[in-house]
Short mmCIF file of C-alpha atoms and ligand atoms in Angstrom, two decimals:
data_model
loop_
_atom_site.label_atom_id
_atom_site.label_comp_id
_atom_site.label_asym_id
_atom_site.label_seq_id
_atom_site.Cartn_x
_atom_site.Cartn_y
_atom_site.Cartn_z
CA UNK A 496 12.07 -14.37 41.19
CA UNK A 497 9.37 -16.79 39.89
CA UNK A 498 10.14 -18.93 36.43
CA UNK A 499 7.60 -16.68 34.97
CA UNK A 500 9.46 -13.56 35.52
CA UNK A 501 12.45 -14.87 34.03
CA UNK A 502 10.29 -15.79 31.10
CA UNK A 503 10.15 -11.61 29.90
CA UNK A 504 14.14 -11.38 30.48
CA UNK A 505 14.60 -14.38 28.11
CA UNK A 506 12.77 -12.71 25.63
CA UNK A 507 14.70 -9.10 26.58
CA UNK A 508 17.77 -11.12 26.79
CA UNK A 509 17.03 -12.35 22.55
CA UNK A 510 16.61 -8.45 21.68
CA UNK A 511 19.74 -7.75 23.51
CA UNK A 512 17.81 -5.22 25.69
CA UNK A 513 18.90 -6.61 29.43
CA UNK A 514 21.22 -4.59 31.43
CA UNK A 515 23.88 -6.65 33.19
CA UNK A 516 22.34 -7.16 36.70
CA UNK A 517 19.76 -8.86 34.99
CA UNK A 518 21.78 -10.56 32.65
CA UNK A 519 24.13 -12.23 35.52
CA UNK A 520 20.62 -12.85 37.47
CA UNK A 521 19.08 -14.71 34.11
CA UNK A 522 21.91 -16.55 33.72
CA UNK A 523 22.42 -18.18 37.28
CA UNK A 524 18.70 -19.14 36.87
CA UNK A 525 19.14 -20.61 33.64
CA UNK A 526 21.91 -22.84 35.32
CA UNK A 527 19.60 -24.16 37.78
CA UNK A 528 16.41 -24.56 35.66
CA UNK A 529 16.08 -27.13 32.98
CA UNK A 530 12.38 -25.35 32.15
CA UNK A 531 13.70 -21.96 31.73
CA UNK A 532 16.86 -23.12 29.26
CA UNK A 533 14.24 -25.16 27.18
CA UNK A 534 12.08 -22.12 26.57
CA UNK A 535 14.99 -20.13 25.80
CA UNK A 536 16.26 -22.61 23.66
CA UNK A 537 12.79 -22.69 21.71
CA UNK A 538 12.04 -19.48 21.93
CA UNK A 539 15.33 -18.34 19.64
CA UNK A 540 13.87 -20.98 17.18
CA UNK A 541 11.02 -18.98 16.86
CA UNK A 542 13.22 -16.04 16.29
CA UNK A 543 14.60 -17.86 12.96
CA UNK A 544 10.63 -17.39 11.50
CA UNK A 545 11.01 -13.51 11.25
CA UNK A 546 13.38 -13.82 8.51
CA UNK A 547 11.19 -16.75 6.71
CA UNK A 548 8.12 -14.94 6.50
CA UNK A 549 6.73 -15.51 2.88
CA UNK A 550 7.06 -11.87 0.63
CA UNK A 551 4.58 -11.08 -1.44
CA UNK A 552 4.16 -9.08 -4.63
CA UNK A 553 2.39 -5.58 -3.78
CA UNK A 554 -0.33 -4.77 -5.96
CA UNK A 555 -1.06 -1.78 -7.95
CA UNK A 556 -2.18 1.62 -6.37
CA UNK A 557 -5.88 2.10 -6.93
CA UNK A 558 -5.50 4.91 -9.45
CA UNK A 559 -8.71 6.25 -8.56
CA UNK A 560 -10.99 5.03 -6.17
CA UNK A 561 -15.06 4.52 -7.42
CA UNK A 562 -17.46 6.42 -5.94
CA UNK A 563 -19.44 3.34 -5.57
CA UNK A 564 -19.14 1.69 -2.54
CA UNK A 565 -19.31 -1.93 -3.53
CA UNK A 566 -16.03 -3.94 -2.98
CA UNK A 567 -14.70 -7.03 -1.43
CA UNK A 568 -15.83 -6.56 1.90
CA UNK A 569 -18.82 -4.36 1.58
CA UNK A 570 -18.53 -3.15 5.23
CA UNK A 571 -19.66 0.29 6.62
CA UNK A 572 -16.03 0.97 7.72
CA UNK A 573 -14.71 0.33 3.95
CA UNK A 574 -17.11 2.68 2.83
CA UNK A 575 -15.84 5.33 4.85
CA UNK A 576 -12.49 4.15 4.12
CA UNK A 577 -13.33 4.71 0.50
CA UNK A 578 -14.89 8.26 1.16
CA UNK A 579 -11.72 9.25 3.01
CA UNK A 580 -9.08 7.90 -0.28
CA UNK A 581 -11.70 9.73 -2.47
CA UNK A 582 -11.17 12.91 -1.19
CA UNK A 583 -7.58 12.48 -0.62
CA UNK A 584 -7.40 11.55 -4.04
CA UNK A 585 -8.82 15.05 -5.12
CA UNK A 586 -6.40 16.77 -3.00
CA UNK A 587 -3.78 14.32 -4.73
CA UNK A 588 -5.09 16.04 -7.89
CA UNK A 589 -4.47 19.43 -6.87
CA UNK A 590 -1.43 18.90 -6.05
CA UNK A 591 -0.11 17.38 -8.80
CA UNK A 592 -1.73 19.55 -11.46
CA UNK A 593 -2.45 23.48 -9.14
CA UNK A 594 -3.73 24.21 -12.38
CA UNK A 595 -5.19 22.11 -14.35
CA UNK A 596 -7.85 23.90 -16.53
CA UNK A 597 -9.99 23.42 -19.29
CA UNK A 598 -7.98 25.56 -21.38
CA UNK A 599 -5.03 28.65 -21.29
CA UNK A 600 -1.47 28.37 -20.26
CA UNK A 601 -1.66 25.03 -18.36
CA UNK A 602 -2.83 22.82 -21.19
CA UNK A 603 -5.52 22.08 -23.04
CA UNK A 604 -8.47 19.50 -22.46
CA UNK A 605 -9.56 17.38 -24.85
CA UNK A 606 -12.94 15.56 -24.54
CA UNK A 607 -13.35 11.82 -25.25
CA UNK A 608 -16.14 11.59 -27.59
CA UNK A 609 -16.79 8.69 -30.11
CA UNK A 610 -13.34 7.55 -32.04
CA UNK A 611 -12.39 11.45 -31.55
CA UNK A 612 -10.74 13.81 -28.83
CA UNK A 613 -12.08 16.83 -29.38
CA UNK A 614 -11.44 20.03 -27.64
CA UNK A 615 -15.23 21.14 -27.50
CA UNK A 616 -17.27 19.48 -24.36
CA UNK A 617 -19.68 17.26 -26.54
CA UNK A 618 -23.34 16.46 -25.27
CA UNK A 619 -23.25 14.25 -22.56
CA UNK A 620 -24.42 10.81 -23.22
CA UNK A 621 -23.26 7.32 -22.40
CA UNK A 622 -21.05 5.55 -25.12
CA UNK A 623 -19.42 2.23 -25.79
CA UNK A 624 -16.32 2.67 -27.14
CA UNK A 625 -12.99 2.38 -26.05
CA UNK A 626 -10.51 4.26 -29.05
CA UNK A 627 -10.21 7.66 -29.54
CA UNK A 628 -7.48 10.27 -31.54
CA UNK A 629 -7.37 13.46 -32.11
CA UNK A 630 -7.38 15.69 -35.31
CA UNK A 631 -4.13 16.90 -36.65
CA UNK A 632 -2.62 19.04 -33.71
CA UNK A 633 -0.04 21.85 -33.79
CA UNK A 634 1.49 23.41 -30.18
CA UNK A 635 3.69 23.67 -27.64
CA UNK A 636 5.05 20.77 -24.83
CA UNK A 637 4.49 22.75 -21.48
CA UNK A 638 8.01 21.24 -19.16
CA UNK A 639 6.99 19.93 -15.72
CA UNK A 640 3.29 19.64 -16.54
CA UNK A 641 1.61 16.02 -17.01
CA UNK A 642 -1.48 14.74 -18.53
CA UNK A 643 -4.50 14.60 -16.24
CA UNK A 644 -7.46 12.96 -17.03
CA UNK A 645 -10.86 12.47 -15.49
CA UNK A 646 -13.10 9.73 -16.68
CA UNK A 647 -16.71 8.87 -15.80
CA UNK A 648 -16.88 4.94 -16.54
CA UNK A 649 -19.82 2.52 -16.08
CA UNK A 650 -19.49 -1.27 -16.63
CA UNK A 651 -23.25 -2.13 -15.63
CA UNK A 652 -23.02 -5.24 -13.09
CA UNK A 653 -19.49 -7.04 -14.74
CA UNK A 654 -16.77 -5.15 -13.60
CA UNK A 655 -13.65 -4.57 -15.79
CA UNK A 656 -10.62 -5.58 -13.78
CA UNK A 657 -7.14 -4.15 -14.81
CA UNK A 658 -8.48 -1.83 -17.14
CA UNK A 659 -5.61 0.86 -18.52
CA UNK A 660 -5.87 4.06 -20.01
CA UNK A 661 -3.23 4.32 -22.52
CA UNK A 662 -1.79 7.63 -24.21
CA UNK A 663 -0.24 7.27 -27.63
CA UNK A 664 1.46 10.19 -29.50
CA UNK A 665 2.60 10.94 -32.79
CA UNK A 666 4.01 14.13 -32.72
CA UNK A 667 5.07 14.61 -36.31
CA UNK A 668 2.22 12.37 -38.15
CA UNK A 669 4.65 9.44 -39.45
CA UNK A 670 2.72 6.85 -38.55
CA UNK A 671 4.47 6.17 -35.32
CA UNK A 672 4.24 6.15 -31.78
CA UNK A 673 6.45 8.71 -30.07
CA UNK A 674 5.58 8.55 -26.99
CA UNK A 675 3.34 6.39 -24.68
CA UNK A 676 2.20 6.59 -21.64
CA UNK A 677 0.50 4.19 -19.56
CA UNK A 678 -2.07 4.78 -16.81
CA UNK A 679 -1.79 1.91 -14.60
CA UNK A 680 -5.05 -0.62 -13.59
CA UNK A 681 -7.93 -0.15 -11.80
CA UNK A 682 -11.29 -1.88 -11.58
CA UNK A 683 -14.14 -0.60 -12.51
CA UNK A 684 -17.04 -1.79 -9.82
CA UNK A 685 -19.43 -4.48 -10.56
CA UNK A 686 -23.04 -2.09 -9.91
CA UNK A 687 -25.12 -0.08 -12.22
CA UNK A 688 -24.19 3.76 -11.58
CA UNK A 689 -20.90 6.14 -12.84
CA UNK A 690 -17.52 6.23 -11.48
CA UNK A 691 -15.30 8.90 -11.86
CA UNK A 692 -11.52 7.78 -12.59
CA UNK A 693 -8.95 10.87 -12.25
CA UNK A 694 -5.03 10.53 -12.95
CA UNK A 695 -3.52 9.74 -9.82
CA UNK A 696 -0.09 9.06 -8.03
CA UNK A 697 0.92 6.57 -9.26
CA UNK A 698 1.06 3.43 -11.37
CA UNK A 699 2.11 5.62 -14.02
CA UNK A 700 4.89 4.31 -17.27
CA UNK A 701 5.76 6.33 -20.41
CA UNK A 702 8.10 5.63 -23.25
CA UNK A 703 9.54 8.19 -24.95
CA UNK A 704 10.14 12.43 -24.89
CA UNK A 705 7.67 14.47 -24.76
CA UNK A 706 7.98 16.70 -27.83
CA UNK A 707 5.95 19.41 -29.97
CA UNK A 708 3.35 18.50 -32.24
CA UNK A 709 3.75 19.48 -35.91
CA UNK A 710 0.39 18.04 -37.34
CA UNK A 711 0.50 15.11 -35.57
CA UNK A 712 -2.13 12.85 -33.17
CA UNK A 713 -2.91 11.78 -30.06
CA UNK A 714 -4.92 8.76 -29.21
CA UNK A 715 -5.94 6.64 -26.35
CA UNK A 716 -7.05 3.20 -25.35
CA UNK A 717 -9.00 1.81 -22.57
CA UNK A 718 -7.41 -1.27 -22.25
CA UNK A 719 -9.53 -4.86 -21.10
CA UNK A 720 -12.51 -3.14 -21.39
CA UNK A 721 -15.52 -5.58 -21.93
CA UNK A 722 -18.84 -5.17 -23.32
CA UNK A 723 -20.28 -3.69 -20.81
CA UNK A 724 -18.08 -0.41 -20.42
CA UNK A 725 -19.59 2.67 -21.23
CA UNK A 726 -17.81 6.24 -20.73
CA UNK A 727 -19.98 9.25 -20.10
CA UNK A 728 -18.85 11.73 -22.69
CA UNK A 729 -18.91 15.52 -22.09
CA UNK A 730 -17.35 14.57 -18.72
CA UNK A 731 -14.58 12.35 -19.77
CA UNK A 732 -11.61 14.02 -20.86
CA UNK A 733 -7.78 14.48 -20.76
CA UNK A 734 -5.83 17.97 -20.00
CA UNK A 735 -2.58 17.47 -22.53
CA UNK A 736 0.42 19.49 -20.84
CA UNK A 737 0.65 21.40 -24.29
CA UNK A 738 -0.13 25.21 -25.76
CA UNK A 739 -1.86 24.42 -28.79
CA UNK A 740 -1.74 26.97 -31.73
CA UNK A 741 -5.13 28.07 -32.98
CA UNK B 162 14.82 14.69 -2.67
CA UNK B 163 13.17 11.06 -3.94
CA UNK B 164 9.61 12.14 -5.88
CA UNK B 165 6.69 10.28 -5.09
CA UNK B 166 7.05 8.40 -8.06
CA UNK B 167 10.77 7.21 -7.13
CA UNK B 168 9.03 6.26 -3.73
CA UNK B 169 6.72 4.58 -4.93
CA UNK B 170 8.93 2.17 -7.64
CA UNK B 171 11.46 1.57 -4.60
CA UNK B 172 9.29 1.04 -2.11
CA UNK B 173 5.94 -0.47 -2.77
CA UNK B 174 6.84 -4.01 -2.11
CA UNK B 175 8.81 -2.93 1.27
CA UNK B 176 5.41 -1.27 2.47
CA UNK B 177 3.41 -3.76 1.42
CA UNK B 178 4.95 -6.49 2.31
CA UNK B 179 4.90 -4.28 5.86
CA UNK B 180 1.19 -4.04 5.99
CA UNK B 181 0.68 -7.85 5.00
CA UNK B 182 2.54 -8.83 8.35
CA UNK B 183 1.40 -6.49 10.31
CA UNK B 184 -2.34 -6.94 8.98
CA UNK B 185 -2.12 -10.59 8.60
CA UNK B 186 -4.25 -10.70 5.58
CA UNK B 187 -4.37 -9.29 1.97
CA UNK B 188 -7.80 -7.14 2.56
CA UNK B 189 -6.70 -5.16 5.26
CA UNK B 190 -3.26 -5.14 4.12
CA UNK B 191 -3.99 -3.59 1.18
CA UNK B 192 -6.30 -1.00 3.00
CA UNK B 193 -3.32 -0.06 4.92
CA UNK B 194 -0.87 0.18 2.05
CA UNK B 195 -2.94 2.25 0.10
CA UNK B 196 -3.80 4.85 2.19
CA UNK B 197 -0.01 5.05 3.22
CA UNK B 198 0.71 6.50 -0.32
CA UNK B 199 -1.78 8.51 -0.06
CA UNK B 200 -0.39 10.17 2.98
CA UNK B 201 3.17 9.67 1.30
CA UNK B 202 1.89 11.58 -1.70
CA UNK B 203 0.48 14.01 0.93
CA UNK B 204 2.76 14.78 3.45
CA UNK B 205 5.99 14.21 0.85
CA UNK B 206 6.52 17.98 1.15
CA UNK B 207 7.43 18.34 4.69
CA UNK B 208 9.53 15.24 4.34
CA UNK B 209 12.59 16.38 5.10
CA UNK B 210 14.68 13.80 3.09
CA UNK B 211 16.28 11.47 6.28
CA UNK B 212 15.69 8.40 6.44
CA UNK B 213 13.10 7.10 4.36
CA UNK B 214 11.98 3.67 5.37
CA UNK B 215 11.57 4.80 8.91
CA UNK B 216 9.70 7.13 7.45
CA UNK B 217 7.46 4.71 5.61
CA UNK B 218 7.66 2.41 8.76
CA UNK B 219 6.15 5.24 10.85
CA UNK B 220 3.17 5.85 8.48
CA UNK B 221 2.61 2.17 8.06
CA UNK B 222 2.41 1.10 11.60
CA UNK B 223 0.20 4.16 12.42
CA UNK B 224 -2.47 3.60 9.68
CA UNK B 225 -2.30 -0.43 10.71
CA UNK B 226 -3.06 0.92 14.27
CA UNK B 227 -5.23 3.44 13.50
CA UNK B 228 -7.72 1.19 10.86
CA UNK B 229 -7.02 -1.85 13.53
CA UNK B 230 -8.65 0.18 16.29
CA UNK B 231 -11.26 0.94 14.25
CA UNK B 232 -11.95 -2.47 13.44
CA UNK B 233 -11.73 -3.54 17.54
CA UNK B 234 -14.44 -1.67 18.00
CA UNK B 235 -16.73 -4.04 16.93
CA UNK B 236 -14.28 -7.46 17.41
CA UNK B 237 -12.41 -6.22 20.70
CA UNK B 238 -9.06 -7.63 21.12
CA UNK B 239 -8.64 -10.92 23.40
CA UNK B 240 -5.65 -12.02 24.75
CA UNK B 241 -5.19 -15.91 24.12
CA UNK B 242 -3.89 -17.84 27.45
CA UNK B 243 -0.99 -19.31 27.31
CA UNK B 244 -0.70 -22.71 27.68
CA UNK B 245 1.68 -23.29 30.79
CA UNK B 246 2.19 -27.24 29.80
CA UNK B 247 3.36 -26.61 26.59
CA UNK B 248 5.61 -24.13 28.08
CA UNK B 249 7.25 -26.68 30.01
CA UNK B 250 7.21 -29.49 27.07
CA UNK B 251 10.88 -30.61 26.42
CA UNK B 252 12.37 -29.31 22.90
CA UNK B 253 12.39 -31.51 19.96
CA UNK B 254 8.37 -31.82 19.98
CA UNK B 255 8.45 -28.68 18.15
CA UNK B 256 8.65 -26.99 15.12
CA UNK B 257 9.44 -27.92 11.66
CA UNK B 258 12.17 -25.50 11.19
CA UNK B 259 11.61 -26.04 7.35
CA UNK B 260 8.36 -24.83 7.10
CA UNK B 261 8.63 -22.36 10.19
CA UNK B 262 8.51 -19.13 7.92
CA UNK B 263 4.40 -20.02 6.78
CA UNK B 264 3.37 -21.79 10.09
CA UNK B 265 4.91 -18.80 11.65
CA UNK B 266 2.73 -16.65 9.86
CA UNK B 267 -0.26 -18.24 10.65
CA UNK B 268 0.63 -18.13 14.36
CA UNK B 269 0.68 -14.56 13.82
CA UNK B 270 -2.94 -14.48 14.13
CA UNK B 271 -3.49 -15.19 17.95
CA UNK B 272 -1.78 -11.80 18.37
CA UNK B 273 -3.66 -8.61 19.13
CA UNK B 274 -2.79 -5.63 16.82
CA UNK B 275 -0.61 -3.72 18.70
CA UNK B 276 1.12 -6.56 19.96
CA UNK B 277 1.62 -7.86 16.57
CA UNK B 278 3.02 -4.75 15.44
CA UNK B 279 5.15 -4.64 17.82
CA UNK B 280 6.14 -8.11 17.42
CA UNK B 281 6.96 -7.69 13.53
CA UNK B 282 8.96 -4.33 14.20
CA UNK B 283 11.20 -6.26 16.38
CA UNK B 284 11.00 -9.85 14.13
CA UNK B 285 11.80 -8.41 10.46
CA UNK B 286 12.84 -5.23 10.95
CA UNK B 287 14.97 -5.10 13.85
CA UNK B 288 14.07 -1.86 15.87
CA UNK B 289 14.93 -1.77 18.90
CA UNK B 290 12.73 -1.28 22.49
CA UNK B 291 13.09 2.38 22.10
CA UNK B 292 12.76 2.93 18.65
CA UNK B 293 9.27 0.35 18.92
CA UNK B 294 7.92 2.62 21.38
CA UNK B 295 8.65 5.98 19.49
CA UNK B 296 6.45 4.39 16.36
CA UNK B 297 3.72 2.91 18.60
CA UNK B 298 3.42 5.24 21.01
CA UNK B 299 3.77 2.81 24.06
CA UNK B 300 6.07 3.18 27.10
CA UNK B 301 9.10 1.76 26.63
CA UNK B 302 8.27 -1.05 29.39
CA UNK B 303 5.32 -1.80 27.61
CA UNK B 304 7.29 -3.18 24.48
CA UNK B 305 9.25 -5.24 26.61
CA UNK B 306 6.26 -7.26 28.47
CA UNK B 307 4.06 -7.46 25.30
CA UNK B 308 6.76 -8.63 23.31
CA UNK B 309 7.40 -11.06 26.07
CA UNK B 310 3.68 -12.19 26.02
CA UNK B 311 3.60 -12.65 22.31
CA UNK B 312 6.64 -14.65 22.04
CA UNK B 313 5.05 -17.33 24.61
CA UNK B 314 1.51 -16.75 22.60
CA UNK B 315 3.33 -17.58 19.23
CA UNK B 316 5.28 -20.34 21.10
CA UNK B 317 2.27 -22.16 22.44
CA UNK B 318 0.63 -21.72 19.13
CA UNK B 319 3.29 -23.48 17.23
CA UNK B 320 3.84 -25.81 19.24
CA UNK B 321 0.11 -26.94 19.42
CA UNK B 322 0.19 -27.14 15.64
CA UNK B 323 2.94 -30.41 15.85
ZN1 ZN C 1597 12.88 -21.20 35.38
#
């Protein structure tokens, strides 16, 4: 056996994968060749590196991919890419809320509309704003349902990076925060044209029980928004997981 | 049963940090780790609850192949020579055992993707031959001889760095 053959049992013999016929064989070569030893001898340095590799922080889930297909790379194949995790991300939805409509037993959608949430689609039409409550709300928590949202966002040619959608309630009107819940960041792209931002997997906090409301608000933030973010209202809006009283 | 949630908080960094060695670079790394939760978030229900980072470490390595074949298409892969001198070089011209985890890294780079892959499944996280060829979908004797190969590519790489 040739020096180069031996070279694949050396690196067998560091995964402990030889059998013994070729471990005797490697090792009476090894005795003989200074060449072979050295590699061997280099090649387990190597092996050290595996456990030094540098770890890195993992950054957030995209919440919701954009429609646009604008990004860091701007290739065909990340286009696709992005068509593929945008339709996965709808099934995502589905599966997470089977039943999230506008309105009856599996909550109840209120529409982002200037400084208000209002449970009435308004008139679609692009506004800057970023705050919004509700009016005085009375209902029902629905158990092992969670907010979804869908947002149509546009920030013209300067993107918004780590923007957050954050859900504050006061359930009984005192003046303070409940509960809040935290829709991790996304991006918003950096080209003229809408994006639609649903709830997602993941990259999702929340402080606090869910409880009933007894006359009490909800309100939410988009967080690091600039001046150039505008939401599409009458197709931005949250589903609450609650059975509001009429 | 672990919700995706739970998954996710445990787990992130372990996948990502995955898909960064495997991928060699943030981009595609990141491409890689997202669309793994995706398919986590998808395919959690037939998860049977066994195992879950060889779970994860299945997914990863077969969307790293997967998106890395895509991207051969139009960069095939080419397999760097080895230099036989270097080879033969006597040890102590090599290596800076100090800063071996980073150079290592970059020497990562002269690998092919599946060869990488393989190379990092064996490296960090210890599987062995069989278990390699199971995720990638190689013959067992294939995993041998390519690890083989990209131990002496990685070799010659470091050592041309000194
Ligand atoms: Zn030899």
């Amino acid at each position: 056996m040739s020096c180069a053959a031996y070279r694949e049992l050396i690196s067998a013999e560091l995964d402990d994968e030889l059998n013994p016929e070729e471990k005797a064989s490697l090792k009476s070569h090894l005795a003989q060749c200074a060449a072979c030893r050295s590699l061997r001898e280099r090649l387990s340095l190597v092996e050290k590196g595996f456990a030094r590799l540098p770890e890195v922080a993992p950054p957030p889930l995209r919440p919701r991919p954009t429609l646009a297909t604008s990004n860091s790379r701007g290739s065909a194949g990340a286009a696709a890419l992005w068509t593929t995790l945008l339709a996965a991300a709808a099934c995502a939805a589905l599966v997470f809320w089977p039943a999230s409509k506008p309105s009856g037993s599996d909550g109840v959608a209120l529409y982002l509309s200037p400084h208000s949430l209002q449970t009435d689609p308004p008139q679609e039409q692009a506004v800057g704003v970023s705050e919004f409550r509700s009016q005085p709300l009375y209902g029902q928590v629905l158990r092992n349902r969670e907010l979804a949202f869908e947002i149509q966002l546009d920030s013209h040619q300067q993107a918004c990076r780590d923007l957050r959608l954050e859900v504050d309630y006061d359930f009984d009107n005192d003046g303070k925060v409940d509960r809040s819940e935290v829709y991790s960041s996304f991006d918003t792209d950096s080209q003229d044209g809408w994006e639609v931002y649903r709830s997602g997997t993941a990259g999702y906090s929340h402080q606090g029980e869910a409880r009933n409301f007894s006359g009490g608000t909800v309100s939410v933030r988009l967080r690091n928004a600039n001046g150039e973010l505008q939401m599409l209202q009458g197709r931005s809006k949250l589903i609450l997981p609650y059975q509001l009283n009429s | 049963m672990p919700t995706f949630e739970e998954i996710y908080q445990e787990q992130a960094g372990y996948v990502y940090n995955l898909a960064l060695r495997m991928a060699g670079n943030p981009a595609d790394a990141d491409d890689v780790y997202q669309e793994v939760f995706l398919r986590v978030h998808r395919y959690l229900p037939t998860y049977r609850g066994d195992g879950l980072r060889t779970w994860l470490r299945r997914i990863t390595a077969n969307v790293f192949c997967t998106q890395a074949k895509k991207r051969q298409r139009e960069a095939p892969e080419e397999e760097v020579g080895i230099d036989l001198v270097s080879l033969e070089s006597e040890p102590g011209t090599l290596l800076d055992e100090r800063e071996l985890g980073q150079s290592l890294s970059q020497a990562l780079d002269c690998l092919g993707p599946v060869m990488r892959a393989a190379m990092i499944l064996r490296g960090v996280e210890g599987l062995s031959y069989q278990e390699i060829a199971d995720v990638l979908e190689i013959p067992v004797g294939t995993v041998r001889s390519r690890l083989s190969r990209a131990r002496l590519q990685l070799l010659s790489r470091l050592e041309a760095k000194e």
